[in-house]
Short mmCIF file of C-alpha atoms in Angstrom, two decimals:
data_model
loop_
_atom_site.label_atom_id
_atom_site.label_comp_id
_atom_site.label_asym_id
_atom_site.label_seq_id
_atom_site.Cartn_x
_atom_site.Cartn_y
_atom_site.Cartn_z
CA MET A 26 104.89 101.74 115.52
CA GLY A 27 103.08 98.52 116.38
CA GLU A 28 102.17 95.74 113.98
CA GLN A 29 99.50 96.83 111.50
CA LEU A 30 97.58 95.07 108.75
CA TYR A 31 97.60 96.47 105.20
CA ASP A 32 95.95 95.31 102.01
CA ILE A 33 99.25 95.84 100.18
CA ILE A 34 102.81 96.59 101.33
CA ILE A 35 105.12 97.88 98.60
CA VAL A 36 108.89 97.63 99.14
CA GLY A 37 110.52 100.49 97.20
CA GLY A 38 109.22 103.99 96.48
CA GLY A 39 110.67 104.61 93.01
CA PRO A 40 108.57 104.89 89.84
CA ALA A 41 107.63 101.20 90.07
CA GLY A 42 106.49 101.41 93.69
CA LEU A 43 104.54 104.64 93.18
CA SER A 44 102.89 103.37 89.98
CA ALA A 45 101.95 100.10 91.71
CA ALA A 46 100.46 102.02 94.65
CA TYR A 47 98.34 104.20 92.37
CA SER A 48 97.14 101.21 90.36
CA ALA A 49 96.27 99.30 93.55
CA TRP A 50 94.28 102.32 94.77
CA GLN A 51 92.44 102.51 91.43
CA ASN A 52 91.49 98.85 91.79
CA GLY A 53 89.97 99.14 95.24
CA ALA A 54 92.76 98.58 97.78
CA LYS A 55 91.88 100.55 100.92
CA LYS A 56 95.12 100.44 102.91
CA ILE A 57 98.45 100.66 101.06
CA LEU A 58 101.91 101.15 102.58
CA VAL A 59 104.98 102.15 100.54
CA LEU A 60 108.39 101.73 102.22
CA GLU A 61 111.33 103.70 100.76
CA ARG A 62 114.89 103.67 102.11
CA ASP A 63 115.92 107.05 100.61
CA ARG A 64 115.06 110.44 102.09
CA GLU A 65 112.31 110.99 99.51
CA ALA A 66 110.27 108.93 97.08
CA GLY A 67 111.15 108.88 93.38
CA GLY A 68 114.06 106.46 93.21
CA ILE A 69 117.03 106.80 90.88
CA LEU A 70 115.15 109.23 88.64
CA GLN A 71 115.97 112.05 91.07
CA GLN A 72 119.53 112.14 89.70
CA CYS A 73 118.60 111.68 86.03
CA ILE A 74 118.22 115.35 85.09
CA HIS A 75 118.26 114.73 81.32
CA ASN A 76 115.03 114.52 79.34
CA GLY A 77 113.60 111.65 77.31
CA PHE A 78 111.35 110.09 79.98
CA GLY A 79 107.59 109.67 79.83
CA LEU A 80 106.97 109.66 76.07
CA HIS A 81 105.05 106.37 76.25
CA HIS A 82 103.50 106.55 79.71
CA PHE A 83 102.61 110.24 80.10
CA LYS A 84 102.65 111.11 76.35
CA GLU A 85 105.05 113.93 77.15
CA GLU A 86 108.83 114.34 77.27
CA LEU A 87 109.99 114.79 80.89
CA THR A 88 113.21 114.87 82.86
CA GLY A 89 113.85 112.13 85.43
CA PRO A 90 112.81 114.33 88.39
CA GLY A 91 109.79 115.48 86.37
CA TYR A 92 108.72 111.87 85.77
CA ALA A 93 109.22 111.01 89.44
CA GLN A 94 107.13 114.02 90.45
CA ARG A 95 104.32 112.94 88.13
CA CYS A 96 104.30 109.51 89.78
CA TYR A 97 104.36 111.06 93.26
CA ASP A 98 101.56 113.52 92.44
CA LEU A 99 99.29 110.58 91.62
CA VAL A 100 99.53 109.18 95.16
CA LYS A 101 100.39 112.08 97.48
CA ASP A 102 96.83 113.15 98.38
CA LYS A 103 95.34 109.66 98.71
CA PRO A 104 94.50 108.90 102.36
CA GLU A 105 94.54 105.18 101.52
CA ILE A 106 98.23 105.37 100.54
CA GLU A 107 100.86 105.83 103.27
CA ILE A 108 104.48 106.46 102.27
CA LEU A 109 107.30 106.02 104.79
CA VAL A 110 110.69 107.34 103.60
CA ASP A 111 114.09 106.90 105.26
CA THR A 112 112.88 103.38 106.07
CA MET A 113 115.05 100.33 105.44
CA VAL A 114 113.30 96.98 104.97
CA LEU A 115 115.30 94.28 106.74
CA SER A 116 113.27 91.23 105.76
CA VAL A 117 110.13 90.05 104.02
CA ASN A 118 108.66 86.72 105.13
CA PRO A 119 106.49 84.25 103.19
CA ASP A 120 103.63 84.98 105.63
CA LYS A 121 103.79 88.58 104.30
CA THR A 122 105.18 90.18 107.42
CA VAL A 123 107.74 92.91 106.74
CA THR A 124 110.37 94.01 109.25
CA ALA A 125 111.80 97.49 108.74
CA VAL A 126 113.67 100.19 110.65
CA SER A 127 113.62 103.99 110.49
CA PRO A 128 114.77 106.92 112.65
CA ALA A 129 111.17 108.05 113.09
CA HIS A 130 109.61 104.71 114.06
CA GLY A 131 112.52 102.54 115.16
CA LEU A 132 112.16 98.82 114.53
CA MET A 133 108.72 97.95 113.21
CA LYS A 134 106.84 94.98 111.86
CA VAL A 135 103.88 95.28 109.49
CA GLN A 136 101.59 92.67 107.96
CA GLY A 137 100.19 92.69 104.45
CA LYS A 138 97.54 90.66 102.68
CA THR A 139 99.80 90.98 99.63
CA ILE A 140 103.34 92.29 99.01
CA ILE A 141 104.79 94.00 95.92
CA LEU A 142 108.58 94.02 95.52
CA THR A 143 109.81 97.08 93.58
CA MET A 144 113.40 97.51 94.83
CA GLY A 145 114.86 98.32 91.40
CA CYS A 146 118.41 97.41 90.41
CA ARG A 147 122.02 98.27 91.16
CA GLU A 148 125.22 98.67 89.14
CA ARG A 149 127.94 96.10 88.67
CA THR A 150 131.16 97.27 90.29
CA ARG A 151 134.85 96.83 89.48
CA GLY A 152 134.94 93.75 91.72
CA ALA A 153 132.27 92.06 89.61
CA ILE A 154 134.36 92.30 86.42
CA ARG A 155 137.80 91.75 88.00
CA ILE A 156 139.95 94.40 86.35
CA PRO A 157 143.56 93.85 87.50
CA GLY A 158 145.64 96.60 89.11
CA TYR A 159 145.78 98.63 92.31
CA ARG A 160 142.69 100.19 93.87
CA PRO A 161 143.38 103.91 93.31
CA ALA A 162 141.00 106.81 93.78
CA GLY A 163 139.09 107.84 90.67
CA VAL A 164 137.21 104.64 89.83
CA PHE A 165 133.43 105.11 90.03
CA THR A 166 130.32 103.43 88.72
CA ALA A 167 128.58 105.69 86.21
CA GLY A 168 125.54 106.02 88.47
CA ALA A 169 127.64 107.08 91.47
CA ALA A 170 129.33 109.72 89.30
CA GLN A 171 125.93 110.85 88.04
CA ARG A 172 124.70 111.42 91.58
CA MET A 173 127.94 113.21 92.48
CA VAL A 174 127.61 115.64 89.56
CA ASN A 175 123.84 116.15 89.37
CA MET A 176 122.85 116.13 93.05
CA GLU A 177 125.99 116.93 95.05
CA GLY A 178 127.68 119.38 92.69
CA TYR A 179 131.12 117.74 92.45
CA LEU A 180 133.15 116.61 89.43
CA PRO A 181 134.81 113.20 89.80
CA GLY A 182 137.67 114.22 87.49
CA LYS A 183 138.66 116.00 84.28
CA LYS A 184 140.00 113.33 81.88
CA ILE A 185 137.49 110.51 81.69
CA VAL A 186 137.48 106.97 80.29
CA ILE A 187 134.19 105.06 80.35
CA LEU A 188 134.09 101.26 80.30
CA GLY A 189 130.80 99.94 78.95
CA SER A 190 128.25 101.51 76.62
CA GLY A 191 125.18 101.07 78.80
CA ASP A 192 122.74 103.98 78.83
CA ILE A 193 124.05 105.50 82.06
CA GLY A 194 127.61 105.45 80.71
CA LEU A 195 126.54 107.10 77.44
CA ILE A 196 124.56 109.77 79.25
CA MET A 197 127.51 110.46 81.55
CA ALA A 198 129.81 110.81 78.53
CA ARG A 199 127.65 113.71 77.38
CA ARG A 200 127.20 115.10 80.89
CA MET A 201 130.93 115.19 81.62
CA THR A 202 131.59 116.81 78.24
CA LEU A 203 129.03 119.52 78.97
CA GLU A 204 130.79 120.16 82.30
CA GLY A 205 134.03 120.87 80.44
CA CYS A 206 135.70 117.51 80.98
CA LYS A 207 137.43 115.54 78.24
CA VAL A 208 135.97 112.09 77.61
CA GLN A 209 138.94 110.24 76.16
CA ALA A 210 137.07 107.12 75.04
CA VAL A 211 134.17 104.75 75.63
CA LEU A 212 135.22 101.07 75.58
CA GLU A 213 132.72 98.26 74.98
CA ILE A 214 133.59 94.55 75.25
CA CYS A 215 130.71 93.50 72.96
CA PRO A 216 130.83 94.01 69.16
CA PHE A 217 127.72 96.22 69.54
CA SER A 218 126.60 98.97 71.89
CA ASN A 219 124.46 98.11 74.91
CA GLY A 220 122.68 101.47 74.95
CA LEU A 221 119.61 102.85 73.22
CA THR A 222 120.18 104.08 69.67
CA ARG A 223 119.09 107.60 70.60
CA ASN A 224 121.70 107.72 73.37
CA MET A 225 124.42 106.55 71.00
CA VAL A 226 123.58 109.40 68.64
CA GLN A 227 122.87 112.16 71.15
CA CYS A 228 125.61 111.35 73.67
CA LEU A 229 128.53 110.05 71.60
CA TYR A 230 128.21 110.86 67.90
CA ASP A 231 127.01 114.43 68.47
CA TYR A 232 130.10 115.12 70.61
CA ASP A 233 132.66 113.15 68.58
CA ILE A 234 133.50 110.90 71.53
CA PRO A 235 135.50 107.81 70.40
CA LEU A 236 133.80 104.43 70.83
CA TYR A 237 135.93 101.27 70.78
CA LEU A 238 133.75 98.17 70.24
CA SER A 239 135.16 94.72 71.11
CA HIS A 240 137.62 96.33 73.55
CA THR A 241 138.15 96.06 77.29
CA ILE A 242 140.51 97.33 80.01
CA THR A 243 143.38 95.04 80.96
CA ALA A 244 145.03 97.29 83.58
CA ILE A 245 144.37 100.38 85.66
CA HIS A 246 147.46 102.53 86.28
CA GLY A 247 148.16 104.62 89.36
CA LYS A 248 148.51 103.81 93.02
CA ASP A 249 146.98 106.78 94.85
CA ARG A 250 144.96 108.15 91.91
CA VAL A 251 144.15 106.75 88.46
CA ASN A 252 146.57 108.15 85.87
CA GLY A 253 145.72 105.92 82.91
CA ILE A 254 144.44 102.58 81.68
CA THR A 255 145.58 99.92 79.23
CA ALA A 256 142.97 98.81 76.70
CA ALA A 257 143.02 95.84 74.35
CA LYS A 258 140.91 94.36 71.59
CA VAL A 259 139.05 91.14 72.49
CA ASP A 260 138.34 88.02 70.46
CA ASP A 261 135.03 86.23 69.87
CA HIS A 262 135.29 84.75 73.39
CA MET A 263 135.82 88.23 74.90
CA LYS A 264 139.45 87.44 75.80
CA PRO A 265 142.09 90.17 75.27
CA ILE A 266 144.17 89.64 72.12
CA PRO A 267 147.94 89.89 72.86
CA GLY A 268 149.66 92.64 70.92
CA THR A 269 146.58 94.87 70.60
CA GLU A 270 147.16 96.77 73.85
CA PHE A 271 147.34 100.59 73.97
CA ASP A 272 147.34 103.13 76.81
CA ILE A 273 144.93 105.99 77.43
CA ASP A 274 145.70 108.82 79.88
CA CYS A 275 142.93 109.62 82.34
CA ASP A 276 142.33 110.65 85.93
CA THR A 277 138.90 109.01 86.22
CA LEU A 278 137.38 105.70 85.14
CA LEU A 279 133.59 105.32 85.03
CA LEU A 280 132.11 101.81 84.88
CA SER A 281 128.88 101.22 82.98
CA VAL A 282 129.06 97.45 82.81
CA GLY A 283 125.48 96.42 83.46
CA LEU A 284 122.73 96.49 86.04
CA ILE A 285 121.65 93.73 88.43
CA PRO A 286 118.14 93.42 89.92
CA GLU A 287 118.24 94.24 93.66
CA ASN A 288 117.05 90.87 94.91
CA GLU A 289 118.56 90.16 98.33
CA LEU A 290 115.07 90.33 99.85
CA SER A 291 113.68 88.10 97.08
CA ARG A 292 116.34 85.46 97.70
CA GLY A 293 115.79 85.70 101.44
CA LEU A 294 112.14 84.90 100.78
CA GLY A 295 113.10 81.82 98.78
CA LEU A 296 111.42 82.98 95.57
CA ALA A 297 112.08 80.99 92.39
CA MET A 298 114.60 83.05 90.41
CA HIS A 299 115.38 83.12 86.70
CA PRO A 300 119.07 82.52 85.87
CA LEU A 301 119.22 85.00 82.96
CA THR A 302 117.09 87.91 84.20
CA ASN A 303 118.44 87.51 87.78
CA GLY A 304 114.94 88.35 88.98
CA PRO A 305 111.94 86.41 90.31
CA ILE A 306 109.98 84.17 87.97
CA VAL A 307 106.54 85.78 87.54
CA ASP A 308 103.24 85.19 85.78
CA GLN A 309 101.36 87.74 83.65
CA HIS A 310 100.00 89.39 86.82
CA ARG A 311 103.59 89.67 88.18
CA GLU A 312 102.83 87.18 90.97
CA THR A 313 105.91 85.24 92.06
CA SER A 314 106.30 81.62 93.12
CA ILE A 315 104.90 82.51 96.56
CA PRO A 316 101.16 83.29 96.32
CA GLY A 317 100.34 86.86 97.30
CA ILE A 318 103.87 88.18 96.69
CA PHE A 319 104.25 90.18 93.49
CA ALA A 320 107.27 91.84 91.84
CA ALA A 321 107.59 94.48 89.12
CA GLY A 322 110.04 96.74 87.34
CA ASN A 323 113.81 96.42 87.41
CA VAL A 324 113.70 93.96 90.29
CA VAL A 325 112.19 91.43 87.84
CA HIS A 326 114.31 92.27 84.77
CA VAL A 327 116.27 95.38 83.82
CA HIS A 328 114.34 97.82 81.62
CA ASP A 329 115.71 100.44 79.25
CA LEU A 330 112.61 102.68 79.53
CA VAL A 331 111.04 103.77 82.82
CA ASP A 332 107.71 103.95 80.93
CA PHE A 333 107.73 100.13 80.75
CA VAL A 334 108.62 99.98 84.46
CA SER A 335 105.49 101.94 85.31
CA GLU A 336 103.38 99.86 82.94
CA GLU A 337 104.55 96.63 84.53
CA ALA A 338 104.07 98.03 88.04
CA GLU A 339 100.49 98.98 87.21
CA ILE A 340 99.84 95.34 86.32
CA ALA A 341 101.29 94.20 89.66
CA GLY A 342 99.32 96.85 91.57
CA LYS A 343 96.05 95.88 89.94
CA TYR A 344 96.33 92.17 90.58
CA ALA A 345 97.80 92.53 94.06
CA ALA A 346 94.72 94.61 94.91
CA LEU A 347 92.35 92.03 93.40
CA LYS A 348 94.19 89.27 95.30
CA ALA A 349 93.90 91.19 98.60
CA LEU A 350 90.20 91.75 97.95
CA GLU A 351 89.75 88.07 96.93
CA GLN A 352 88.48 89.05 93.48
CA LEU A 353 90.99 87.26 91.25
CA PRO A 354 89.44 84.92 88.67
CA GLU A 355 90.16 81.22 89.13
CA ASP A 356 92.99 79.65 87.10
CA VAL A 357 92.20 76.83 84.70
CA ALA A 358 95.79 76.10 83.59
CA ASP A 359 99.39 77.11 84.20
CA VAL A 360 101.13 77.63 80.86
CA LYS A 361 104.91 77.85 80.54
CA VAL A 362 106.34 80.62 78.32
CA GLU A 363 109.70 79.63 76.79
CA ALA A 364 112.15 81.92 74.98
CA ILE A 365 113.70 80.15 71.95
CA ASP A 366 115.84 80.91 68.90
CA GLU A 367 117.22 84.47 69.17
CA VAL A 368 115.04 85.49 72.14
CA ARG A 369 117.26 85.55 75.22
CA THR A 370 114.65 86.33 77.90
CA CYS A 371 110.90 86.77 78.05
CA VAL A 372 108.74 88.03 80.93
CA PRO A 373 106.36 86.66 82.15
CA GLN A 374 107.87 83.19 82.27
CA HIS A 375 104.45 81.55 82.66
CA VAL A 376 100.77 82.43 82.23
CA ARG A 377 97.95 81.49 84.56
CA ALA A 378 95.15 80.95 82.06
CA THR A 379 91.58 81.80 83.08
CA ALA A 380 88.30 80.65 81.57
CA ASP A 381 87.50 84.09 80.12
CA GLY A 382 91.02 84.78 78.86
CA GLU A 383 92.87 88.12 78.97
CA THR A 384 95.34 90.11 76.91
CA ILE A 385 98.87 88.99 77.76
CA ARG A 386 101.71 91.52 77.45
CA LEU A 387 105.12 89.98 76.79
CA PHE A 388 108.45 91.78 77.34
CA MET A 389 111.52 90.25 75.69
CA ARG A 390 115.16 90.84 74.75
CA VAL A 391 117.06 89.31 71.84
CA ARG A 392 120.57 87.83 71.90
CA LYS A 393 122.18 89.96 69.17
CA PRO A 394 121.46 92.91 66.87
CA MET A 395 119.38 91.89 63.83
CA LYS A 396 117.53 93.52 60.94
CA LYS A 397 114.12 92.54 59.55
CA VAL A 398 113.08 89.81 61.95
CA ARG A 399 109.88 87.89 62.45
CA LEU A 400 108.57 87.55 66.01
CA THR A 401 106.29 84.56 66.58
CA VAL A 402 104.33 83.47 69.66
CA LYS A 403 103.00 79.91 69.52
CA SER A 404 100.96 77.65 71.77
CA GLY A 405 101.95 74.16 70.77
CA ASP A 406 101.55 74.21 66.97
CA ASP A 407 99.04 77.10 66.96
CA THR A 408 100.34 80.58 66.13
CA LEU A 409 98.98 83.22 68.53
CA LEU A 410 100.89 86.20 67.16
CA THR A 411 103.33 86.99 64.37
CA LYS A 412 104.94 90.33 63.67
CA VAL A 413 107.77 91.63 61.48
CA LEU A 414 110.17 94.09 63.12
CA PRO A 415 112.62 96.19 61.09
CA VAL A 416 115.29 96.08 63.82
CA ALA A 417 115.89 94.08 67.02
CA LYS A 418 118.70 94.92 69.48
CA PRO A 419 119.66 93.45 72.87
CA SER A 420 119.66 96.96 74.37
CA GLU A 421 116.05 97.70 73.40
CA MET A 422 113.24 95.72 74.99
CA ILE A 423 110.47 94.43 72.73
CA ALA A 424 106.91 94.54 74.09
CA VAL A 425 103.95 92.85 72.34
CA ASN A 426 100.38 91.97 73.24
CA VAL A 427 98.79 88.58 72.69
CA PRO A 428 95.07 89.48 72.36
CA ALA A 429 92.61 87.86 74.75
CA GLU A 430 90.73 86.13 71.93
CA LYS A 431 93.99 84.51 70.80
CA ALA A 432 95.17 83.58 74.30
CA LYS A 433 91.84 82.10 75.40
CA GLY A 434 91.76 78.31 75.37
CA HIS A 435 95.40 77.84 74.39
CA HIS A 436 96.74 75.85 77.32
CA ALA A 437 99.69 74.16 75.62
CA ASP A 438 103.06 75.69 76.56
CA TRP A 439 103.95 78.86 74.67
CA THR A 440 107.16 79.58 72.75
CA VAL A 441 108.41 83.05 71.87
CA SER A 442 110.72 83.18 68.87
CA VAL A 443 112.58 85.80 66.85
CA LYS A 444 114.26 84.85 63.52
CA GLU A 445 115.83 86.88 60.77
CA GLU A 446 113.76 86.88 57.60
CA ALA A 447 115.33 85.15 54.63
#
């Protein structure tokens, strides 16, 4: 496959990549290439056989494979959209050349007018959290166990302990229970759960699975195979408290200790990265620090709902298409967006203001669980948006719109704040 020129090259064929491709096609892009390293498009959703997807985006409750199929159906019959699976991208260059390799085409190099990065995210492993002990069989990330059970038909074990209350861990607690396994406990180092409220209820409370908040694992027992763990309560600095240790028998440990944006290609490009999201810094169009290179979905910041992933990818697809077709409006100012008070992160991190203005959608996460909070977006001393929320949790992303008429003409830096009401 010789070097070819595309309007848009999309790296990653999960829900973000497919949604970006469809949006780019809707906005006039004539030649779109999607590169996916797996054997089929759809991404991680292929192994998420539970329901609860699509309520926002498709206005219908779907399973993970059902959601992925909906995304694929939007692009499969479009001659302008080419999808190459089983294709590993080796590098992306600032000049928008992409080097990839596949069994069908060998080593290939393609050129894009614009690039969209939609590589998703990956799980933290045992090495990332440094649990002491031997390295016995039976320690898995929750996502690896999910693939093993749902796609390959194997059980990782029978007596399960789960470290971390992220959504994948909670869902696997229910899944393993339904398969006849005994989930001994879910341990969470934070004083609050890191999963969606609905998953806490449907996956733990409904099955009477014990949850230990402010606890961690201090040792894994077993040399050839896990045969138990030692847990301990942690203090306010997340350090184990001596004397609080207790043992739990198990033959399997599942780790659900967070997700990390898959950004090796982004770092290789030299993109400006945000230290808290671990993803590229983007504007409201999802354009990165290198003009013509866009990023969307979990590669920018980890989402809790795939519906928001698709929504964000549609933004990137639209503006990558307009950039490739040289139809983007001219910027009149570059406005910084700063997260303050109890807002931990906010995306986009800056806004390229135009003369006509546009509605700006902000995605944010708070630092701690709170009740009855006021969210405020300001430009200098001017208030652009204020909203009272009954609940705010770190595990649940907040999305708000700053209307075009409010955003227009406000070129002082923005601040995004959340405070508990008195």
